[in-house]
Coordinates of C-alpha atoms in Angstrom, one line a residue:
M1 CA 0.0 0.0 0.0
K2 CA 2.9 2.3 0.8
E3 CA 4.3 1.8 -2.6
F4 CA 1.0 2.6 -4.2
F5 CA 0.8 5.9 -2.4
E6 CA 4.4 6.7 -3.3
F7 CA 3.6 5.9 -7.0
F8 CA 0.5 8.1 -6.9
R9 CA 2.4 11.0 -5.2
R10 CA 5.2 10.8 -7.7
Y11 CA 3.0 10.8 -10.8
L12 CA 0.1 12.9 -9.5
R13 CA 0.7 15.8 -11.9
W14 CA 0.8 13.5 -15.0
L15 CA -2.3 11.7 -13.8
V16 CA -4.2 14.9 -13.4
L17 CA -3.0 16.1 -16.8
L18 CA -4.2 12.8 -18.4
V19 CA -7.7 13.2 -16.8
Y20 CA -8.0 16.8 -18.1
V21 CA -6.9 15.7 -21.6
I22 CA -9.5 13.0 -21.6
L23 CA -12.3 15.3 -20.4
S24 CA -11.3 18.0 -22.9
C25 CA -11.4 15.5 -25.8
M26 CA -14.8 14.2 -24.7
L27 CA -16.2 17.8 -24.5
L28 CA -14.6 18.8 -27.8
F29 CA -15.9 15.8 -29.9
R30 CA -19.3 15.9 -28.4
S31 CA -20.0 19.6 -28.9
D32 CA -18.7 19.7 -32.5
P33 CA -20.5 17.4 -35.0
Y34 CA -17.6 17.5 -37.5
R35 CA -15.1 16.5 -34.8
H36 CA -17.5 13.9 -33.5
H37 CA -17.7 12.3 -37.0
L38 CA -13.9 12.5 -37.3
W39 CA -13.6 10.7 -34.0
L40 CA -16.0 7.9 -35.0
T41 CA -14.2 7.4 -38.3
S42 CA -10.8 7.2 -36.7
A43 CA -12.1 4.9 -34.0
S44 CA -13.6 2.6 -36.6
T45 CA -10.3 2.5 -38.5
V46 CA -8.3 1.7 -35.4
S47 CA -10.8 -0.9 -34.2
G48 CA -11.0 -2.4 -37.7
A49 CA -7.2 -2.7 -37.8
L50 CA -7.3 -4.3 -34.4
Y51 CA -10.0 -6.8 -35.4
E52 CA -8.0 -7.6 -38.5
V53 CA -4.9 -8.4 -36.5
G54 CA -6.9 -10.5 -34.1
H55 CA -8.4 -12.4 -37.0
N56 CA -5.0 -13.0 -38.5
I57 CA -3.7 -14.4 -35.2
T58 CA -6.7 -16.7 -34.8
S59 CA -6.4 -17.9 -38.4
F60 CA -2.8 -18.6 -38.0
F61 CA -3.4 -20.9 -35.0
S62 CA -6.3 -22.6 -36.8
L63 CA -4.1 -23.5 -39.8
R64 CA -2.7 -26.6 -38.1
E65 CA -6.2 -28.0 -37.5
A66 CA -7.3 -27.2 -41.1
N67 CA -4.1 -28.7 -42.5
E68 CA -4.6 -31.9 -40.5
D69 CA -8.2 -32.1 -41.8
L70 CA -6.9 -31.7 -45.4
N71 CA -4.3 -34.4 -44.9
H72 CA -6.8 -36.8 -43.6
R73 CA -9.1 -36.1 -46.6
N74 CA -6.2 -36.5 -48.9
A75 CA -5.3 -39.9 -47.3
V76 CA -8.8 -41.2 -47.8
L77 CA -8.8 -40.1 -51.5
E78 CA -5.3 -41.5 -52.1
A79 CA -6.5 -44.9 -50.7
E80 CA -9.6 -44.8 -52.9
V81 CA -7.5 -44.1 -56.0
V82 CA -5.0 -46.9 -55.2
N83 CA -7.6 -49.5 -54.5
L84 CA -9.7 -48.5 -57.5
R85 CA -6.6 -48.7 -59.7
E86 CA -5.9 -52.2 -58.4
Q87 CA -9.4 -53.4 -59.0
I88 CA -9.5 -52.0 -62.6
N89 CA -6.1 -53.8 -63.3
R90 CA -7.5 -57.1 -62.0
M91 CA -10.6 -56.8 -64.1
K92 CA -8.6 -55.9 -67.2
L93 CA -6.5 -59.0 -66.7
A94 CA -9.7 -61.0 -66.3
G95 CA -11.1 -59.6 -69.6
F96 CA -13.9 -57.4 -68.1
T97 CA -12.7 -54.1 -69.5
D98 CA -16.3 -52.8 -70.0
T99 CA -17.5 -53.3 -66.4
M100 CA -16.7 -51.1 -63.5
P101 CA -15.3 -52.9 -60.5
T102 CA -17.2 -53.1 -57.2
P103 CA -15.5 -52.1 -54.0
D104 CA -14.0 -55.0 -51.9
S105 CA -15.5 -55.7 -48.5
V106 CA -12.1 -54.8 -47.0
A107 CA -9.9 -52.2 -48.8
H108 CA -6.6 -53.5 -49.9
F109 CA -4.7 -50.3 -48.7
E110 CA -5.4 -47.7 -46.1
F111 CA -3.4 -44.5 -45.3
V112 CA -2.8 -43.2 -41.8
V113 CA -1.8 -39.5 -41.5
A114 CA 1.2 -38.8 -39.2
N115 CA 3.3 -35.8 -38.2
V116 CA 7.0 -35.8 -38.6
I117 CA 8.6 -34.8 -35.2
N118 CA 12.2 -35.6 -36.0
N119 CA 14.1 -35.9 -39.3
S120 CA 17.7 -36.1 -40.6
I121 CA 19.0 -35.7 -44.1
H122 CA 22.7 -35.1 -43.8
H123 CA 23.9 -38.2 -42.0
A124 CA 25.3 -41.3 -43.7
Q125 CA 22.2 -43.2 -42.5
N126 CA 19.0 -41.1 -42.1
Y127 CA 15.9 -41.8 -40.1
L128 CA 12.7 -39.9 -39.1
T129 CA 10.3 -40.2 -36.3
V130 CA 6.5 -39.9 -36.6
D131 CA 3.8 -39.4 -33.9
K132 CA 1.8 -42.6 -34.7
G133 CA 2.5 -46.0 -33.1
S134 CA 1.1 -49.5 -32.4
L135 CA -2.0 -48.0 -30.7
D136 CA -2.8 -46.5 -34.1
G137 CA -2.3 -49.8 -35.9
I138 CA 1.2 -49.1 -37.1
R139 CA 3.6 -52.1 -37.5
P140 CA 7.2 -52.5 -38.8
E141 CA 7.7 -52.7 -42.5
M142 CA 4.8 -50.4 -43.4
G143 CA 5.5 -48.0 -46.2
V144 CA 5.6 -44.2 -45.6
I145 CA 4.9 -41.6 -48.3
D146 CA 4.1 -37.9 -48.4
H147 CA 2.0 -35.9 -50.9
S148 CA 4.9 -35.9 -53.4
G149 CA 6.4 -39.4 -53.3
V150 CA 7.9 -42.3 -51.3
V151 CA 9.6 -41.4 -48.0
G152 CA 10.7 -44.7 -46.5
T153 CA 9.4 -47.7 -44.3
V154 CA 8.6 -48.1 -40.7
S155 CA 11.5 -49.8 -38.9
A156 CA 10.6 -49.7 -35.2
V157 CA 7.3 -49.1 -33.4
G158 CA 6.4 -47.9 -29.9
P159 CA 2.9 -47.4 -28.5
H160 CA 2.7 -43.7 -29.6
Y161 CA 5.7 -43.2 -32.0
S162 CA 7.4 -44.9 -34.8
R163 CA 10.9 -44.8 -36.3
V164 CA 11.1 -44.7 -40.1
I165 CA 14.1 -45.7 -42.2
S166 CA 14.4 -42.9 -44.7
L167 CA 14.8 -43.4 -48.5
L168 CA 18.0 -41.4 -47.8
N169 CA 19.6 -44.4 -46.2
P170 CA 21.8 -46.8 -48.1
N171 CA 20.2 -49.7 -46.2
F172 CA 16.9 -49.0 -47.8
R173 CA 16.2 -50.3 -51.3
L174 CA 13.0 -49.7 -53.2
S175 CA 11.7 -51.8 -56.1
C176 CA 10.8 -49.4 -58.8
K177 CA 10.0 -49.3 -62.5
I178 CA 9.8 -46.7 -65.3
K179 CA 6.2 -45.8 -65.7
S180 CA 6.3 -46.2 -69.4
S181 CA 8.0 -49.6 -69.2
L182 CA 7.5 -53.0 -67.6
H183 CA 11.2 -53.3 -66.6
F184 CA 12.0 -52.7 -63.0
G185 CA 15.1 -52.1 -60.9
S186 CA 16.2 -51.2 -57.4
L187 CA 16.3 -47.6 -56.1
V188 CA 19.0 -46.8 -53.5
W189 CA 20.5 -43.6 -52.1
D190 CA 24.2 -43.1 -52.8
G191 CA 24.8 -40.7 -49.9
I192 CA 25.6 -37.6 -52.0
D193 CA 22.5 -35.5 -52.7
P194 CA 19.3 -35.7 -50.5
S195 CA 17.2 -34.9 -53.6
E196 CA 18.6 -37.7 -55.8
A197 CA 19.0 -41.4 -55.8
L198 CA 20.2 -44.2 -58.1
L199 CA 18.0 -46.7 -60.0
E200 CA 20.1 -49.8 -60.4
E201 CA 19.8 -53.2 -62.1
L202 CA 17.7 -52.0 -65.0
P203 CA 18.0 -54.3 -68.0
R204 CA 20.2 -52.9 -70.7
H205 CA 17.5 -53.1 -73.3
T206 CA 15.1 -50.9 -71.3
V207 CA 13.8 -48.0 -73.3
F208 CA 13.6 -44.6 -71.5
E209 CA 14.1 -40.9 -71.9
P210 CA 15.3 -38.2 -69.4
G211 CA 12.2 -36.9 -67.6
D212 CA 10.4 -40.2 -67.6
T213 CA 8.6 -40.9 -64.3
V214 CA 9.8 -43.6 -61.9
V215 CA 7.1 -45.3 -59.8
T216 CA 6.9 -48.2 -57.3
S217 CA 6.7 -51.6 -59.0
G218 CA 4.2 -53.1 -56.5
Y219 CA 6.4 -56.2 -56.2
S220 CA 6.2 -56.2 -52.4
A221 CA 3.8 -56.1 -49.6
V222 CA 4.9 -52.6 -48.6
F223 CA 3.9 -50.2 -51.3
P224 CA 1.1 -50.5 -53.9
A225 CA 2.2 -50.2 -57.6
G226 CA 2.3 -46.8 -59.3
L227 CA 3.2 -44.5 -56.4
P228 CA 5.4 -41.6 -57.7
V229 CA 9.1 -41.7 -56.8
G230 CA 10.9 -39.3 -59.1
T231 CA 12.1 -38.6 -62.7
I232 CA 15.1 -39.8 -64.7
M233 CA 17.8 -37.2 -64.9
P234 CA 19.8 -36.6 -68.1
D235 CA 23.0 -37.9 -66.5
K236 CA 25.4 -40.2 -68.3
R237 CA 24.3 -43.9 -68.1
D238 CA 26.5 -46.2 -66.1
H239 CA 26.9 -49.5 -67.9
K240 CA 27.6 -52.4 -65.6
E241 CA 27.6 -55.7 -67.6
N242 CA 24.0 -56.0 -68.9
F243 CA 22.4 -53.4 -66.6
F244 CA 21.9 -49.6 -66.4
T245 CA 22.3 -47.4 -63.4
L246 CA 20.3 -44.2 -63.7
R247 CA 20.2 -41.1 -61.5
V248 CA 16.7 -40.1 -60.4
K249 CA 15.4 -36.8 -59.1
L250 CA 13.2 -37.5 -56.1
F251 CA 9.7 -36.0 -55.9
A252 CA 9.8 -36.0 -52.0
D253 CA 11.5 -33.0 -50.5
F254 CA 13.1 -34.5 -47.4
S255 CA 14.2 -31.1 -46.1
R256 CA 10.6 -30.0 -45.7
L257 CA 8.8 -33.1 -44.4
S258 CA 5.9 -32.2 -42.1
N259 CA 3.1 -34.6 -42.7
V260 CA 3.3 -38.1 -44.1
Q261 CA 1.0 -41.0 -44.8
I262 CA 1.7 -44.6 -43.5
V263 CA 0.5 -47.3 -45.9
K264 CA -1.4 -50.1 -44.3
N265 CA -1.7 -53.2 -46.5
N266 CA -4.7 -55.1 -45.2
H267 CA -3.7 -58.2 -47.3
R268 CA -0.1 -58.3 -46.1
D269 CA -0.5 -61.2 -43.7
E270 CA -2.1 -63.3 -46.4
L271 CA 0.5 -62.4 -48.9
V272 CA 3.4 -63.1 -46.6
G273 CA 1.8 -66.4 -45.4
V274 CA 1.4 -67.6 -49.0
E275 CA 4.9 -66.7 -49.9
T276 CA 6.3 -68.4 -46.8
N277 CA 4.3 -71.6 -47.5
N278 CA 5.6 -71.6 -51.1
I279 CA 9.1 -71.4 -49.9
V280 CA 8.7 -74.1 -47.3
N281 CA 6.9 -76.4 -49.8
S282 CA 9.5 -75.9 -52.5
D283 CA 12.3 -77.0 -50.1
P284 CA 13.1 -80.7 -50.8
S285 CA 14.3 -81.2 -47.2
S286 CA 10.9 -80.2 -45.9
K287 CA 9.2 -83.1 -47.5

């Protein structure tokens, strides 16, 4: 209380002056219509500017929620496109090109949206961490993509978080093909540029041009066929025996990863089980 009185005593003159100024302004703007109109106009301008600033701040903080909603919608649409493409391909192979496919009771692929909370691109072996885990249905060896292209595969899973081995890791190899060709090879990062990778083991008679799109081959239980990966760069071809090694410009920008989609293959267990049984049955020692 003593400090309050001391403050009041020290600034009494300024406080009295402020009161007189306020009273004078009120009398001035009330008595003169022109000045009253000027005051209202100025007040509206100031309040409008303040409202606009407040709106911009509110909009900024709501962007995260809107972005997450858009990512979830995009994941649903991406899953529908992938599943529809697979059904059409199956019906074409069966000879029913004039009939639209009907949806399966269980979709082949689903996409789970996750946020990237840690990422590296400059190490010899790069990984990223996402905020989805086993409680969200995530398991090891699930594919990870973003809105541009392939990112990597899940390598370790906790209840709430997962570790992803990045495509920018020499231990990660991705089966890919040139979109305009049936020939496929293996995509691997050479540790040089985080925006480029090498497509190895392409047959020498493969026909391609710089700028051709590279997509996933679908020859695994991790990624569906046709997901974008990158484009062939006009670098010199590396001839190794009967194979090409091509440099590929990656679609995914690993320096700006924020949201990703984890690919859930609902037919994975069946596929792995069938392949495992085939291997066991083909082993003469198992008979």
